[in-house]
Coordinates of N, CA and C in Angstrom, one line a residue:
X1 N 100.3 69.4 92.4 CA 100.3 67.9 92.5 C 99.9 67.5 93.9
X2 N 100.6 67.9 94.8 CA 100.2 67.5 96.5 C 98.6 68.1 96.5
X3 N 97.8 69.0 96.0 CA 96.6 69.4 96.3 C 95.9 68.2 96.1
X4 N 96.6 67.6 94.8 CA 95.6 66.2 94.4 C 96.0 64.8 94.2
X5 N 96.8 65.3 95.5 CA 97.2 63.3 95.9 C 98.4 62.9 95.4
X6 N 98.8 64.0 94.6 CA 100.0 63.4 93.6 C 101.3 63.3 93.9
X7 N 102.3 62.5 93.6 CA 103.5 62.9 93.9 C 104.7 63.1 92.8
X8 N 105.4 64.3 92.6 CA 106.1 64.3 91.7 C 107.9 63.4 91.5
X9 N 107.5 62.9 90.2 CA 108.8 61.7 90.4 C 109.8 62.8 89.0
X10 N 111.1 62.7 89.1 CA 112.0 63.3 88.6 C 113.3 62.7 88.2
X11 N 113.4 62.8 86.8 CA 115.2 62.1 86.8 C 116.4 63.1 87.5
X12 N 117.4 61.8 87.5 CA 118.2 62.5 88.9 C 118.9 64.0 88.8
X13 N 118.2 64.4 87.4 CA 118.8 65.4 87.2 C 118.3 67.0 88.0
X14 N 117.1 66.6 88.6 CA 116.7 67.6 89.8 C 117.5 67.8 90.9
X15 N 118.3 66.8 91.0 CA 119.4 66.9 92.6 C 120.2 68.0 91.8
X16 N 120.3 68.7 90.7 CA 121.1 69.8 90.3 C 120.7 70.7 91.0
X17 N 119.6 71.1 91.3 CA 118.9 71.9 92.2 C 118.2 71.7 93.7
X18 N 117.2 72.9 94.0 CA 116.9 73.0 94.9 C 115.4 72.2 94.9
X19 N 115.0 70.6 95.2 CA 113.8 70.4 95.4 C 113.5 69.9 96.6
X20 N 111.9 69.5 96.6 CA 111.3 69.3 98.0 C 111.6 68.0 98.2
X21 N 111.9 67.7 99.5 CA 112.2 66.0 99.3 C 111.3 65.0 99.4
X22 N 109.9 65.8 99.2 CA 108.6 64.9 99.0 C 108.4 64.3 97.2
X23 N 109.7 64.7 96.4 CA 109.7 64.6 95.4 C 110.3 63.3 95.2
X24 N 110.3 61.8 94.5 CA 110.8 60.9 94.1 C 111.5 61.2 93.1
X25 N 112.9 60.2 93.5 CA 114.2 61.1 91.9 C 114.7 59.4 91.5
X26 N 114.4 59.6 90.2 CA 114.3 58.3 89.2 C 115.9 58.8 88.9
X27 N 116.6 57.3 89.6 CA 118.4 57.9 89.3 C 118.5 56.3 88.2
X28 N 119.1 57.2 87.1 CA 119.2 56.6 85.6 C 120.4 56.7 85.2
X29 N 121.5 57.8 85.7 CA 122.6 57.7 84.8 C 124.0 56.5 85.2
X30 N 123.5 56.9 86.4 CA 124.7 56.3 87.6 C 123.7 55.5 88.6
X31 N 124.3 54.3 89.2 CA 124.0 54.1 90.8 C 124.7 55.0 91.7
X32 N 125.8 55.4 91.4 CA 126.4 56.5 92.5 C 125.3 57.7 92.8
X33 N 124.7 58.3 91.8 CA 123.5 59.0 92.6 C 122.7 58.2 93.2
X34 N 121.9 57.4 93.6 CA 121.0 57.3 94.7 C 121.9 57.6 96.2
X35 N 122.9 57.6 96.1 CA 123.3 58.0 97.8 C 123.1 59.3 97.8
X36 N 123.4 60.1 97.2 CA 122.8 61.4 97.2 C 121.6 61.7 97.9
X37 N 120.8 61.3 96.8 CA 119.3 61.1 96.4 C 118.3 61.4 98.3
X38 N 119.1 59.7 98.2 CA 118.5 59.1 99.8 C 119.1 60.1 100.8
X39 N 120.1 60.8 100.6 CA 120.6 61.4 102.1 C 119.7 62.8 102.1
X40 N 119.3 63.2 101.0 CA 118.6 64.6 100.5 C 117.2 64.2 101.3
X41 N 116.7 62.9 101.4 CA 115.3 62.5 102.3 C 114.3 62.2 101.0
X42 N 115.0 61.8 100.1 CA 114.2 61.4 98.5 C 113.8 59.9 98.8
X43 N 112.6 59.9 98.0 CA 112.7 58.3 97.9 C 113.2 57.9 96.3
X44 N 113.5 56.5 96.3 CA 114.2 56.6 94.6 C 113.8 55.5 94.0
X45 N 113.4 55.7 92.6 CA 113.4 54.7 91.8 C 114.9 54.3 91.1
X46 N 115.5 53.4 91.6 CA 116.5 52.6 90.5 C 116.8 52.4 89.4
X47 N 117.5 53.1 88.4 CA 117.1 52.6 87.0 C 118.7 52.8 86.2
X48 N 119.9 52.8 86.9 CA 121.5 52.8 86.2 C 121.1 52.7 85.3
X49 N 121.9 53.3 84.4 CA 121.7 52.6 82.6 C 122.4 51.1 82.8
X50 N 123.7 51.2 83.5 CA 124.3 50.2 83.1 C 123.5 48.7 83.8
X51 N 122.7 48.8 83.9 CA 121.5 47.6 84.6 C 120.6 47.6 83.7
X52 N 119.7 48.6 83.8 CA 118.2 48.8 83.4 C 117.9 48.9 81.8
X53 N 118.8 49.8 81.4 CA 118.5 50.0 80.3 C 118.5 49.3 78.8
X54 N 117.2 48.5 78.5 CA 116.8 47.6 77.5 C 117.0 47.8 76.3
X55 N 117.2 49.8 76.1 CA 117.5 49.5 74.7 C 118.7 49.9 74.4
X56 N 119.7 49.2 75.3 CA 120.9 49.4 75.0 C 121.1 47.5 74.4
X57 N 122.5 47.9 73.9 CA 122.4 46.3 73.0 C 123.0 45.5 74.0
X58 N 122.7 44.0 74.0 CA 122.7 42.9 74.8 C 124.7 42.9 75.0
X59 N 125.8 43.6 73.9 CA 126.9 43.7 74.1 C 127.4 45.0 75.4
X60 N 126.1 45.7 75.7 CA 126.5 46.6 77.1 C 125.6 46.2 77.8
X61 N 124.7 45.6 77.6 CA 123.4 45.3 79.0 C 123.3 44.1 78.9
X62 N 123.8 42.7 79.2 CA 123.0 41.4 78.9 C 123.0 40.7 80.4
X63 N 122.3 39.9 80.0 CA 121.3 39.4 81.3 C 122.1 39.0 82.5
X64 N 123.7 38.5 82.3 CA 124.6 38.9 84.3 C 124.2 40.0 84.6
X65 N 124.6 41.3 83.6 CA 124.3 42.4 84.2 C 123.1 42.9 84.6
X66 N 121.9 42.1 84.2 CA 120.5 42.7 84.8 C 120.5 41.9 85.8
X67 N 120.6 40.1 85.8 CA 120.1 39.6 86.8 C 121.6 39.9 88.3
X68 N 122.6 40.8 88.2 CA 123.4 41.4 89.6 C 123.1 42.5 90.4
X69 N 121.7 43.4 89.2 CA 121.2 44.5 89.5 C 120.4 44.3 90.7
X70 N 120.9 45.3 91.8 CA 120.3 45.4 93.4 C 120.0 46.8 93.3
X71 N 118.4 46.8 93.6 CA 117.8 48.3 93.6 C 118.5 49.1 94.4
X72 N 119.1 48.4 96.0 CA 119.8 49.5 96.7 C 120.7 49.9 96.6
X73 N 121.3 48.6 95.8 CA 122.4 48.9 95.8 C 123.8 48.7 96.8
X74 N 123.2 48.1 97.5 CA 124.2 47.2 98.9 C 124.3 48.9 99.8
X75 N 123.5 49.7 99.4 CA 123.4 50.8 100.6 C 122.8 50.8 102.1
X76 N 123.1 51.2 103.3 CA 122.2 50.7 104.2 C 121.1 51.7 104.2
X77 N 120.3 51.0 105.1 CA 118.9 51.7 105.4 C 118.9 53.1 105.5
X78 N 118.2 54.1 104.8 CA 118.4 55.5 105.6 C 116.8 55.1 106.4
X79 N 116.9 56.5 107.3 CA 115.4 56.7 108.5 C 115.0 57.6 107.8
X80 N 113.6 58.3 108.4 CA 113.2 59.6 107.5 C 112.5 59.4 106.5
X81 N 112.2 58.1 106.1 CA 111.3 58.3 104.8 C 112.3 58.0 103.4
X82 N 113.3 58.7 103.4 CA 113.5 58.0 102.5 C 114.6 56.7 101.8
X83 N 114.4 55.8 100.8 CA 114.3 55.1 100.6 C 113.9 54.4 99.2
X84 N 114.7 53.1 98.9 CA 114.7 52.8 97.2 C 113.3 52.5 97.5
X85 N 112.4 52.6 96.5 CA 111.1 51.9 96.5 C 110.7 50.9 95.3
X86 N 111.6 50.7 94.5 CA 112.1 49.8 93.4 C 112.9 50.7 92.3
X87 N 112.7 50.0 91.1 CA 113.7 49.8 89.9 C 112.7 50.1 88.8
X88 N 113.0 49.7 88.1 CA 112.5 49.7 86.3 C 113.3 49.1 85.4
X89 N 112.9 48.3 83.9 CA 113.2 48.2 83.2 C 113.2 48.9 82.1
X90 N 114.2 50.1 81.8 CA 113.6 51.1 80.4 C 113.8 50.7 79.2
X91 N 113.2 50.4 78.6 CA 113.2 50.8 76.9 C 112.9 51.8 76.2
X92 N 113.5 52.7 76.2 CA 113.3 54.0 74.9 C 113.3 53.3 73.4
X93 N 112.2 53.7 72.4 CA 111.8 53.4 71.4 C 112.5 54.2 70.5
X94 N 112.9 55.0 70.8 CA 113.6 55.9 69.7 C 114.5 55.2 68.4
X95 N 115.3 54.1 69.0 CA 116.3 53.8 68.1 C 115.5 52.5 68.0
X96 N 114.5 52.0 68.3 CA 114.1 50.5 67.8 C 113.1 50.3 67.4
X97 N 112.6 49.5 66.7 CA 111.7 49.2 65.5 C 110.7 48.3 66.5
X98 N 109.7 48.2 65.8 CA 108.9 47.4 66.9 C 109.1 46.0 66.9
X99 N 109.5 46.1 65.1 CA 110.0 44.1 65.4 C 111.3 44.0 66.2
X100 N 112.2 44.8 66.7 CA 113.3 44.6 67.7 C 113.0 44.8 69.0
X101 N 111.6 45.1 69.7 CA 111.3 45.1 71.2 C 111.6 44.2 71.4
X102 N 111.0 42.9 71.3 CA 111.1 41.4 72.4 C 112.5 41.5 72.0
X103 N 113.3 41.6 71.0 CA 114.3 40.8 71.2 C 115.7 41.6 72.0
X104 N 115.0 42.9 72.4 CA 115.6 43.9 73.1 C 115.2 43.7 74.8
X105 N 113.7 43.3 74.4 CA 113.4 42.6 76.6 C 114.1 41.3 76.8
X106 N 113.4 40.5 75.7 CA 113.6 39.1 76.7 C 114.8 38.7 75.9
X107 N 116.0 37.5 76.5 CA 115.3 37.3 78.0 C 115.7 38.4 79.0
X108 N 116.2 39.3 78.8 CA 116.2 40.6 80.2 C 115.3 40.7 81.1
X109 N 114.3 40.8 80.2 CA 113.6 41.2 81.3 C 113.0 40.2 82.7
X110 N 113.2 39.0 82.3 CA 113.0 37.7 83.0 C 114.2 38.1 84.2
X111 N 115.4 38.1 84.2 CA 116.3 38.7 85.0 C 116.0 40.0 85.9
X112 N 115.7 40.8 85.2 CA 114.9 42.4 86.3 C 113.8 41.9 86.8
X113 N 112.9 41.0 86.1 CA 111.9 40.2 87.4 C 112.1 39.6 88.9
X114 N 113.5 39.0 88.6 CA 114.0 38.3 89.9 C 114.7 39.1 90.4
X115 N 115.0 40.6 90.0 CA 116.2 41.1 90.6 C 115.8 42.1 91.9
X116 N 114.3 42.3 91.1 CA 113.9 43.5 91.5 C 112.5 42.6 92.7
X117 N 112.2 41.3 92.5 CA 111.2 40.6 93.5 C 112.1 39.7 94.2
X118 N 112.6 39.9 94.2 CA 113.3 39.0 94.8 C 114.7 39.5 96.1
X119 N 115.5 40.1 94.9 CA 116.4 40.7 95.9 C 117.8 40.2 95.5
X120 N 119.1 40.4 96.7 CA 120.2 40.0 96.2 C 120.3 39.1 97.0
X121 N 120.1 39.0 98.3 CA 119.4 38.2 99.2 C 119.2 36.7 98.8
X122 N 118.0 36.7 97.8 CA 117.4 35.5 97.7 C 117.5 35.1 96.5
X123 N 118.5 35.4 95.8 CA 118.6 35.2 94.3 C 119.1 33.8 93.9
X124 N 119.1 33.3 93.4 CA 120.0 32.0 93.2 C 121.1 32.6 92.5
X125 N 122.1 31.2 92.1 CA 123.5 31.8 91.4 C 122.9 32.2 90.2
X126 N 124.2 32.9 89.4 CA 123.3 33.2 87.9 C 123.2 32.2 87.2
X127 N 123.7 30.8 87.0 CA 124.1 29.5 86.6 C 122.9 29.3 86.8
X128 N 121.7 28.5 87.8 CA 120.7 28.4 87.9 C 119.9 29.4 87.2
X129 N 120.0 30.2 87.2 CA 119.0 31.7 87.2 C 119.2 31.5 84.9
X130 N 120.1 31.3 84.3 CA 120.6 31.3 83.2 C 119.9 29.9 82.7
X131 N 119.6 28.9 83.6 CA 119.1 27.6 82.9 C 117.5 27.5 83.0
X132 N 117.1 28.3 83.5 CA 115.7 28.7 83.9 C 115.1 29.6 82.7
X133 N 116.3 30.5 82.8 CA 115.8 31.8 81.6 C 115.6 31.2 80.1
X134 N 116.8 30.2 79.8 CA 117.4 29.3 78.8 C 115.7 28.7 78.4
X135 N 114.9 28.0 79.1 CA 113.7 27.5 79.1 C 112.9 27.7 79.1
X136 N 112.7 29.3 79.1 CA 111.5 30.0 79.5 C 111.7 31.0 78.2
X137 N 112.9 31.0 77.5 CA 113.1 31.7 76.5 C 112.7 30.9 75.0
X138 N 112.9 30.0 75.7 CA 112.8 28.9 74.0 C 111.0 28.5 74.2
X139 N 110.6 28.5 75.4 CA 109.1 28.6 75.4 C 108.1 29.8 74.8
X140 N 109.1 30.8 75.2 CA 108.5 32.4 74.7 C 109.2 31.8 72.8
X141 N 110.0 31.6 72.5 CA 110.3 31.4 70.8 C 109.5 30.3 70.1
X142 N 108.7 29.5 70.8 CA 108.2 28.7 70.2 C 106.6 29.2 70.4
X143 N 106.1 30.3 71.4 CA 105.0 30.9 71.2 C 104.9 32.4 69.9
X144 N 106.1 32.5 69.9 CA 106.1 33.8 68.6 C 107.2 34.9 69.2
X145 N 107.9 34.6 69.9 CA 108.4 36.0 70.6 C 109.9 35.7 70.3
X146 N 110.6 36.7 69.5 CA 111.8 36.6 69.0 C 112.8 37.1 70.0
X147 N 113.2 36.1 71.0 CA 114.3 37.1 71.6 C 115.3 37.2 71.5
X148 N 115.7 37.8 72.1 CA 117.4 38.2 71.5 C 118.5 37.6 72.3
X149 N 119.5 37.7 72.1 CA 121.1 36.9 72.6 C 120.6 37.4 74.5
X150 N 121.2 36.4 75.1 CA 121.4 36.6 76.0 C 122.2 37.2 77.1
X151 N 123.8 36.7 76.5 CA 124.9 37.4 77.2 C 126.2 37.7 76.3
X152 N 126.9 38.6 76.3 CA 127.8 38.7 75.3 C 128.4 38.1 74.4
X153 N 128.4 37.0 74.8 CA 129.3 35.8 74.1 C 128.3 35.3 72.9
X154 N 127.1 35.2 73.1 CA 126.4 35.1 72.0 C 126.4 35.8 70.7
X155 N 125.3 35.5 70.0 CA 125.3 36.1 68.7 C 125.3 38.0 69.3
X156 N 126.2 38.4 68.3 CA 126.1 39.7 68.8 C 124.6 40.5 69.0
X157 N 124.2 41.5 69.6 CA 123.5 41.8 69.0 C 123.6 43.2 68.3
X158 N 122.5 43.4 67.3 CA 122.4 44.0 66.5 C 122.6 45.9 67.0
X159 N 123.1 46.0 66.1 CA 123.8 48.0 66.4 C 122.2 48.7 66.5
X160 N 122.6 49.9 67.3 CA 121.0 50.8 67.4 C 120.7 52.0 66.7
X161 N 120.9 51.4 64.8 CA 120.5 52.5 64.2 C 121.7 53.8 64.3
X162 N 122.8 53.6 64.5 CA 123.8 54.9 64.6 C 124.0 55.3 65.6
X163 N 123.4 55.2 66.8 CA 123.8 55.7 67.9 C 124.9 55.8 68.6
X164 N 125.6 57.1 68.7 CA 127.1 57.1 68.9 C 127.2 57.2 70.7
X165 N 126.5 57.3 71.5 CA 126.5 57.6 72.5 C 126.5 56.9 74.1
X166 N 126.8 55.5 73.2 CA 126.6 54.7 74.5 C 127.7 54.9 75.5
X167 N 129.2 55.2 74.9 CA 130.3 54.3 75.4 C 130.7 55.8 76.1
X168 N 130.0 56.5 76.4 CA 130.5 58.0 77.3 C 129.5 58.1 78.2
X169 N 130.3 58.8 79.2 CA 129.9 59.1 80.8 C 128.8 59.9 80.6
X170 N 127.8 59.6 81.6 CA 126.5 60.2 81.2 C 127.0 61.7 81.9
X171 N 126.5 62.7 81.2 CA 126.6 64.2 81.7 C 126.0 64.6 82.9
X172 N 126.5 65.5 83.6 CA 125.9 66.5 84.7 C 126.2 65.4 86.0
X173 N 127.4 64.6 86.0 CA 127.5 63.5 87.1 C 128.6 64.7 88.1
X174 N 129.6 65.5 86.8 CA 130.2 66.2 88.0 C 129.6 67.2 88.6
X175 N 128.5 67.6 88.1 CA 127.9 69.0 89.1 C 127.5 68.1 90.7
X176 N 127.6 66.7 90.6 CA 126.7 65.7 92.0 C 128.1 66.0 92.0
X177 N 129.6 65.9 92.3 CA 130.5 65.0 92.6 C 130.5 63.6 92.5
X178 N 130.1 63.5 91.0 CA 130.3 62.1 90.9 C 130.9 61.7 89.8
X179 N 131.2 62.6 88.6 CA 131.9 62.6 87.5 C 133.1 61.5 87.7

């Protein structure tokens, strides 16, 4: 990869091992791994489940919880290179149909827009941030785009096909000391 410009990006499940710290580590399970991550001289992509992850149902991920998500994470600066260099929004398709995408992004994804350009810094309250979404949602519904509940209190949303696996600790957190 370095012969040809490349750089290799990895879920955080490489900090199990021994890598180069020219390697970027995509920390997905936990935000407690990026302090790791960063002290190792990684740079990191952001991606908690409990923030990022879109194809979890709007009753574990809804849009407080995306639009409080801070890529760093209120960590301070490390030197050295490394450093959050943003976030992501994931959707894994495995358990969703294609007519349940939009209503699995938006409005989320509108929230990881401002969370991740903006900052925690400059975010407005979520009350503003909620009446904006509110408007921008019913514009996306009246162009075709079915989205889904916004925050728990809403219409629930819909189960992901059998998936027994949300409500447990993601694995391999105690080999970091983070279990």
């Amino acid at each position: 990869l370095r012969k040809q410009g490349r750089v290799a990006v990895g879920w955080d499940e490489i900090l199990e091992g021994e890598v180069s710290a020219d390697m970027v580590v995509q920390c997905w399970r936990d935000e407690s791994v990026i302090a790791p991550a960063l002290a190792r001289g990684h740079r990191v992509i952001a991606t908690p489940r409990k923030y990022c992850y879109f194809d979890l149902a709007v009753s574990q991920v809804d849009l407080a919880d995306v639009y409080a998500f801070d890529p760093t994470c209120g960590l301070p600066e490390v030197h050295g290179g490394a450093s959050v260099i943003g976030g992501e929004a994931t959707l894994w398709t495995e358990y969703i149909s294609e007519e349940e995408m939009d209503h699995m992004l938006f409005p989320r994804l509108l929230a990881m827009a401002e969370a991740l350009w903006l900052g925690p810094a400059a975010k407005d309250s979520f009350s503003l941030f909620e009446q904006r979404a509110r408007s921008v949602t019913a514009r996306m519904q009246a162009a075709g785009v079915t989205a889904g509940p916004a925050l728990r209190t809403d219409q629930p949303a819909a189960t992901m096909k059998g998936r027994t696996d949300l409500d447990t600790q993601p694995e391999g957190l105690d080999k970091l000391g983070l279990g």
